[in-house]
Coordinates of C-alpha atoms in Angstrom, one line a residue:
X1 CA 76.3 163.5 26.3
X2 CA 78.0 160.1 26.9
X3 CA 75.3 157.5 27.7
X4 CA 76.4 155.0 30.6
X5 CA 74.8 151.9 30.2
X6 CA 73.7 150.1 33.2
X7 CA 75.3 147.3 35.2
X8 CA 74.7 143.6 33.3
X9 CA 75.6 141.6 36.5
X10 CA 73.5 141.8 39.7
X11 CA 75.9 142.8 42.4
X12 CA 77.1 140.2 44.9
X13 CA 75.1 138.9 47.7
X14 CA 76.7 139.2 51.0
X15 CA 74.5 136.6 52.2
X16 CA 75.0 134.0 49.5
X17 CA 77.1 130.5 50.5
X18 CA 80.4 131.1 49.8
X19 CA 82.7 128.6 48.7
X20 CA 84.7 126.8 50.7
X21 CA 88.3 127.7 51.6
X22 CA 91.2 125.7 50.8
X23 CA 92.8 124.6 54.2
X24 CA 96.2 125.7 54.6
X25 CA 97.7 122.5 54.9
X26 CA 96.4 121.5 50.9
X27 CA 97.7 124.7 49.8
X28 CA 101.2 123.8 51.1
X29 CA 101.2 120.7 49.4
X30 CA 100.4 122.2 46.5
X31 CA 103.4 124.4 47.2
X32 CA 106.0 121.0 47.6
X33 CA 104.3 119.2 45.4
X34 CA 105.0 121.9 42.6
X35 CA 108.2 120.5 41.1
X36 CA 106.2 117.3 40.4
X37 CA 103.9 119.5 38.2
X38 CA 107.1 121.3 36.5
X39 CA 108.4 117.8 35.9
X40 CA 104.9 117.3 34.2
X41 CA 105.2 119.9 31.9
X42 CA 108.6 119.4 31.0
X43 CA 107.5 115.6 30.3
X44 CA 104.7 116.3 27.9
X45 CA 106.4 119.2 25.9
X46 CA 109.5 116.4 25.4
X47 CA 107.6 114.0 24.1
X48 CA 106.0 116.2 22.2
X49 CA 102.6 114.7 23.5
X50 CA 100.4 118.1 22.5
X51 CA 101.7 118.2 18.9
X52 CA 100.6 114.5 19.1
X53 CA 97.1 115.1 20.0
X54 CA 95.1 116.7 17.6
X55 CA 91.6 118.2 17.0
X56 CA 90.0 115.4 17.7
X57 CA 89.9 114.0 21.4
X58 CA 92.1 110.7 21.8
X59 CA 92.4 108.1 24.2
X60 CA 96.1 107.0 26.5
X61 CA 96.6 104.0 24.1
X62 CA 96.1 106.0 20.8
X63 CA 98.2 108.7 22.1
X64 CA 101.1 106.0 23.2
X65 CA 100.9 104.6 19.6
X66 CA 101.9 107.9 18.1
X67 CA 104.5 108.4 19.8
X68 CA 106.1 105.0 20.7
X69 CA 105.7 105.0 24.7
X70 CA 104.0 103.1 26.9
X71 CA 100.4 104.0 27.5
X72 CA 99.8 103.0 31.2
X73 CA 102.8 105.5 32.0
X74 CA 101.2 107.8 29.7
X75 CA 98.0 107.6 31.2
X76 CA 99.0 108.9 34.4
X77 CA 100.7 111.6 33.1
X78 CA 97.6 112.6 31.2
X79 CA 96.0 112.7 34.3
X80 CA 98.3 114.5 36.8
X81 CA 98.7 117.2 33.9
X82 CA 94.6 117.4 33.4
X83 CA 94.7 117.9 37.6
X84 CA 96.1 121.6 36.5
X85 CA 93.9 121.9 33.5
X86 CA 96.6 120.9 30.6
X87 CA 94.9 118.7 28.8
X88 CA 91.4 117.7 29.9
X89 CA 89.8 114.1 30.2
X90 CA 86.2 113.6 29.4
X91 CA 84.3 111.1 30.7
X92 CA 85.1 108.4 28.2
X93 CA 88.5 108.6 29.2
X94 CA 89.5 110.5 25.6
X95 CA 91.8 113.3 25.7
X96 CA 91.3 116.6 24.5
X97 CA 92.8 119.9 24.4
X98 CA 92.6 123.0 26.8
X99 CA 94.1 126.5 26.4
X100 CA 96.8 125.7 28.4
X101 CA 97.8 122.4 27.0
X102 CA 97.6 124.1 23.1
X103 CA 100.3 126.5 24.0
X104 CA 103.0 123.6 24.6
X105 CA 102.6 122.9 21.2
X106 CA 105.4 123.9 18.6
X107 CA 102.8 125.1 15.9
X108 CA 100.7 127.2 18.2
X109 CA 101.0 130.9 17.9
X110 CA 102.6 131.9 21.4
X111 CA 103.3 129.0 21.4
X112 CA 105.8 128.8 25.2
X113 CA 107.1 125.2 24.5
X114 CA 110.6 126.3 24.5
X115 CA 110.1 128.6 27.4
X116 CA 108.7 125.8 29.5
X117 CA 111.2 123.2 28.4
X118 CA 114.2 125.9 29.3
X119 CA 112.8 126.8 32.8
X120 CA 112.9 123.2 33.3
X121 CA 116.1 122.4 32.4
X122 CA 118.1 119.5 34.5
X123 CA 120.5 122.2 35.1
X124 CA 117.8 124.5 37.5
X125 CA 116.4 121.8 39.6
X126 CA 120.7 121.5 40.8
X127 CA 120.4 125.3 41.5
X128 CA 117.2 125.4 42.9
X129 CA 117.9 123.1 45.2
X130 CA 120.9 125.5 46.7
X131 CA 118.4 128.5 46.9
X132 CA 118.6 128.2 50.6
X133 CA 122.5 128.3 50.5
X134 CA 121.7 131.8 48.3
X135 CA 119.7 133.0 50.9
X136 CA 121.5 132.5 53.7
X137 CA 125.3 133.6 52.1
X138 CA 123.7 136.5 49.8
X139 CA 126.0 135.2 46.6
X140 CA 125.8 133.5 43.6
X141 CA 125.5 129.1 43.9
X142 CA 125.8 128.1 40.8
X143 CA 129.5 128.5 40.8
X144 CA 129.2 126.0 43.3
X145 CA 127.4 123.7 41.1
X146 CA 128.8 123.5 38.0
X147 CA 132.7 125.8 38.6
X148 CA 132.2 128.5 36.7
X149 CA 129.9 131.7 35.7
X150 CA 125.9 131.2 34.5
X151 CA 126.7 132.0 30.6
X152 CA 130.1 130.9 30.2
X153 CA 128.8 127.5 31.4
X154 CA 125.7 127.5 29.3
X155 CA 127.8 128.4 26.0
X156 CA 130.6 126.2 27.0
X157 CA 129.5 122.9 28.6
X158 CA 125.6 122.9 27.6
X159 CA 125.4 123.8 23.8
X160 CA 122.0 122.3 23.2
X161 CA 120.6 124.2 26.5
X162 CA 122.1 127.3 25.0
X163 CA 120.2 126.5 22.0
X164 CA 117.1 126.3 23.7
X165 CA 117.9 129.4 25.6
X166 CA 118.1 131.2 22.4
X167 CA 114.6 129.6 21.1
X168 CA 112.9 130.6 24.9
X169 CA 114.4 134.4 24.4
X170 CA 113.2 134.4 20.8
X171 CA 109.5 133.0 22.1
X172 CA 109.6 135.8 24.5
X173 CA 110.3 138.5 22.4
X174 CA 108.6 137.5 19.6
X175 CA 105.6 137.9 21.6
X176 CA 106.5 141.4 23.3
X177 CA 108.0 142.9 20.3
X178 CA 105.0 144.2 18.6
X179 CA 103.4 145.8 22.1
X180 CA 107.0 147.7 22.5
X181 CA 107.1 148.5 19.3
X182 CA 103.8 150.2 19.3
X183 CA 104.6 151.9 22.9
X184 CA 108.1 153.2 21.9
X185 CA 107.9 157.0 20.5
X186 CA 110.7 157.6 18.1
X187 CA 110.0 160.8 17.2
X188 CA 113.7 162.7 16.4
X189 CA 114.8 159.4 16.2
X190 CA 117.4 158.2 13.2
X191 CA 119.4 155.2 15.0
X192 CA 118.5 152.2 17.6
X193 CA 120.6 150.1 19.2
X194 CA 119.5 147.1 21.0
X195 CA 121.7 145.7 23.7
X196 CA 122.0 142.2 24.3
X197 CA 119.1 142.0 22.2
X198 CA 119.3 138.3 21.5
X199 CA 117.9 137.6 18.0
X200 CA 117.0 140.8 17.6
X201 CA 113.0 140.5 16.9
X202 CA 112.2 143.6 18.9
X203 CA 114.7 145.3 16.7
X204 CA 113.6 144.3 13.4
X205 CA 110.1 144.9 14.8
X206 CA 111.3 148.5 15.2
X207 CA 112.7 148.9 11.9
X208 CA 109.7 147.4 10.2
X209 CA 107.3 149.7 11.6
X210 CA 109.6 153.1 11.0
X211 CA 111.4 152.4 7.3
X212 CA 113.9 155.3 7.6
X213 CA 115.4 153.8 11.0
X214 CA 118.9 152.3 11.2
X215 CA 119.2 149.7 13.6
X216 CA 122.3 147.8 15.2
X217 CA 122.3 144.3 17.2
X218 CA 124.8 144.1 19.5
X219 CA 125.2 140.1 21.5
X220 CA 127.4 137.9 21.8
X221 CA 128.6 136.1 18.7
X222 CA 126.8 132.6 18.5
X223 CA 123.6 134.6 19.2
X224 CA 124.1 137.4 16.7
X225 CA 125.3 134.6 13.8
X226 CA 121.4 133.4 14.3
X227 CA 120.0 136.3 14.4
X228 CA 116.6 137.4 13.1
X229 CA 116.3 136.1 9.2
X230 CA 115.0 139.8 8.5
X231 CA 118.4 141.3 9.8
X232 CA 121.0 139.0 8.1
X233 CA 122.6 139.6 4.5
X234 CA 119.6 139.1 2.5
X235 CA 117.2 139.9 4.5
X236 CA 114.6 142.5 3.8
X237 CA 116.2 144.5 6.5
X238 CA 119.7 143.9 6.2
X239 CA 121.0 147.6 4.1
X240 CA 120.0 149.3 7.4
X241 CA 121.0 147.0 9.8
X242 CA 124.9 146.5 11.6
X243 CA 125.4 143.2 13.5
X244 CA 128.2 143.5 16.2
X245 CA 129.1 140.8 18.1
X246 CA 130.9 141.3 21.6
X247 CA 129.6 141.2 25.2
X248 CA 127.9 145.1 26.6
X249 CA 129.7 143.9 30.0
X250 CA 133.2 144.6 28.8
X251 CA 132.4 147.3 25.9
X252 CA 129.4 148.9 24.1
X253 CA 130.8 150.0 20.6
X254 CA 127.5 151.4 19.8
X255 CA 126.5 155.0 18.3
X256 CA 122.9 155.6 18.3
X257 CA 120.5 158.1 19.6
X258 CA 118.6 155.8 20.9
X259 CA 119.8 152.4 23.3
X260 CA 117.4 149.7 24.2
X261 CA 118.4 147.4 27.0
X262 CA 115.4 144.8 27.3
X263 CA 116.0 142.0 30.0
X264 CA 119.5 141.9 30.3
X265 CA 120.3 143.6 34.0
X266 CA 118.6 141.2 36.3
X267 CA 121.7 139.1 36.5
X268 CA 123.6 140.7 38.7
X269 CA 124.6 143.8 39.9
X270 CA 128.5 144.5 38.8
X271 CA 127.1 143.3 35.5
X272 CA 124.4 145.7 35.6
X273 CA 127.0 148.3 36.8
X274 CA 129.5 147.9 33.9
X275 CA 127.1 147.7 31.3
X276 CA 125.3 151.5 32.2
X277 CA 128.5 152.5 32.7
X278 CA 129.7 151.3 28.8
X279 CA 126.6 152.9 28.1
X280 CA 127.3 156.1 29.3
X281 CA 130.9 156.2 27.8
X282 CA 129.8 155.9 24.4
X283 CA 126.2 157.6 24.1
X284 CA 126.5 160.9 22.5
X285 CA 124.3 163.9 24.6
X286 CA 120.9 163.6 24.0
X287 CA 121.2 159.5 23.3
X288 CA 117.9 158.2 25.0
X289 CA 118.3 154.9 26.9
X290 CA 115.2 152.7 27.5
X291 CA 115.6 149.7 30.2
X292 CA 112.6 147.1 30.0
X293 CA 113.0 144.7 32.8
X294 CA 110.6 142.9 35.4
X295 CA 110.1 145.4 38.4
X296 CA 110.2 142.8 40.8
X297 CA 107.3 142.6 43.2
X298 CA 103.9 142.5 41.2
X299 CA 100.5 143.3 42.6
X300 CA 99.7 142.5 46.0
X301 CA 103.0 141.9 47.2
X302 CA 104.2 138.3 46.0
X303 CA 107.6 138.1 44.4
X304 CA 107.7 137.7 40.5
X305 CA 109.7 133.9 40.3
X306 CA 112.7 135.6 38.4
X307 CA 113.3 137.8 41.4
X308 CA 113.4 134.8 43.7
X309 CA 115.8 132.7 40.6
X310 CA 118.1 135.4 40.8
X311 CA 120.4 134.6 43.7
X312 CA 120.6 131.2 42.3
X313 CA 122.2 131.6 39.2
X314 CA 124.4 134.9 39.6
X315 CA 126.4 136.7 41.8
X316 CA 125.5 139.4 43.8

């Protein structure tokens, strides 16, 4: 007979002082001020101020030496970041690290400096800015901003944001490959083929964990020439592994039983059209095709942030 054991916490007390809510007018200035705290983040991961700060708590002035800024400018910074609990100051004015602060460093397993530093490139505050335009005309303004389509700009005009694109989407699914990994059931299955699959972690994740599985990588060409180490000639992968480089939205030259398409269809919608349809032109009966993508609205009914970014970069 299971044994249930009984409740450690004393229930709550309907009686007891609550505490006090935050007036609506604070919690919109939270809300304005928010692009001031984005700017904060992006400021401390590009100085590298979290690698700078070690173990050991350290004050403004010790941190400025380090890395060659100014320390009253610093010290401000310290502060409007600690406000959100990235970094924290104790009361001899020394900093120290927090959970949040730690995974802005480069060294830290999870580490989401890249992810921070791409969702804060120049770049979105000029499109986020035109979100109202978006809104009110239903298509794409990013076209307006910078003349021509989201990933043809980013690969021809903005090579190092590209670059960091490629580091954010490797952060990502570095950290989501071993959970889909494990979730995935291959049974019957001899071939994957991941679509758009950037570096191609969740691939070799795959392959790794099934050793008679053949896998293929198909992305555009400056993503697939960087591609996973464990996938290129060489690597410990590489005799079961095809690279392909080409774009899914135009052709899908792909045989496998099984298609993964991770991320890639929240662009836009004649995107997301041509590439089920390339899909469906090439997959033999029986081929299995998994989508993983945000499902929009999360619990409670608040918009996930990439649902609201979407009419800004892409057409509709």
């Amino acid at each position: 007979m299971p044994v249930t054991s009984a409740p450690t916490t004393a229930p709550p007390n309907p009686t007891a002082p609550q505490a006090p809510a935050v007036p609506p007018a604070m919690l919109l200035r939270e809300l304005v001020f928010g692009a001031a705290c984005a700017g904060a983040v992006r400021a401390a991961a590009s100085l590298r101020l979290p690698d700078a700060l070690e173990q050991e708590p350290a004050t403004a002035e010790e941190l400025a030496g380090r890395l060659d800024v100014e320390p009253g400018p610093l010290r401000r910074l310290l502060r409007a970041l600690a406000c959100y609990e990235v970094f924290a100051e104790d009361a001899d004015g020394r900093y120290r690290h927090t959970p949040l602060s730690r995974l802005l460093r480069a060294d830290e397993p999870g580490s989401l400096r890249d992810i921070a530093l791409w969702c804060t490139e120049p770049w979105t505050w000029q499109s986020w800015s035109r979100l109202d335009d978006a809104v009110r005309t239903g298509r794409s303004v990013f076209g307006d901003a910078f003349g021509k389509e989201f990933f043809q700009y980013l690969h021809d005009d903005a090579p190092e944001s590209a670059a960091l694109f490629n580091r954010a989407m490797t952060q990502s699914s570095r950290q989501s490959a071993q959970d889909l990994a494990g979730f995935l059931d291959l049974a019957g299955v001899a071939s994957v083929a991941d679509i758009g699959g950037g570096q191609g972690q969740v691939l070799a994740e795959l392959m790794e964990r099934h050793p008679g599985l053949h896998g293929t990588l198909l992305d555009l060409p400056k993503v697939v020439e960087h591609a996973d180490p464990r996938l290129l000639p060489g690597g410990s992968l590489a005799d079961r592994v095809r690279l392909v480089p080409g774009d899914c939205r135009t052709a899908v030259p792909v045989q496998a039983d099984l298609y993964l398409v991770k991320n890639i269809l929240e662009w836009d919608d004649d995107s997301t059209r041509r590439t089920l349809r390339n899909l469906r032109q090439v997959a033999r009966p029986g081929a299995r095709v998994v989508i993983v993508e945000v499902s929009g609205p999360v619990a409670g009914g608040s918009a996930a942030p990439g649902d609201v970014g979407r009419p800004v970069r892409v057409d509709r």
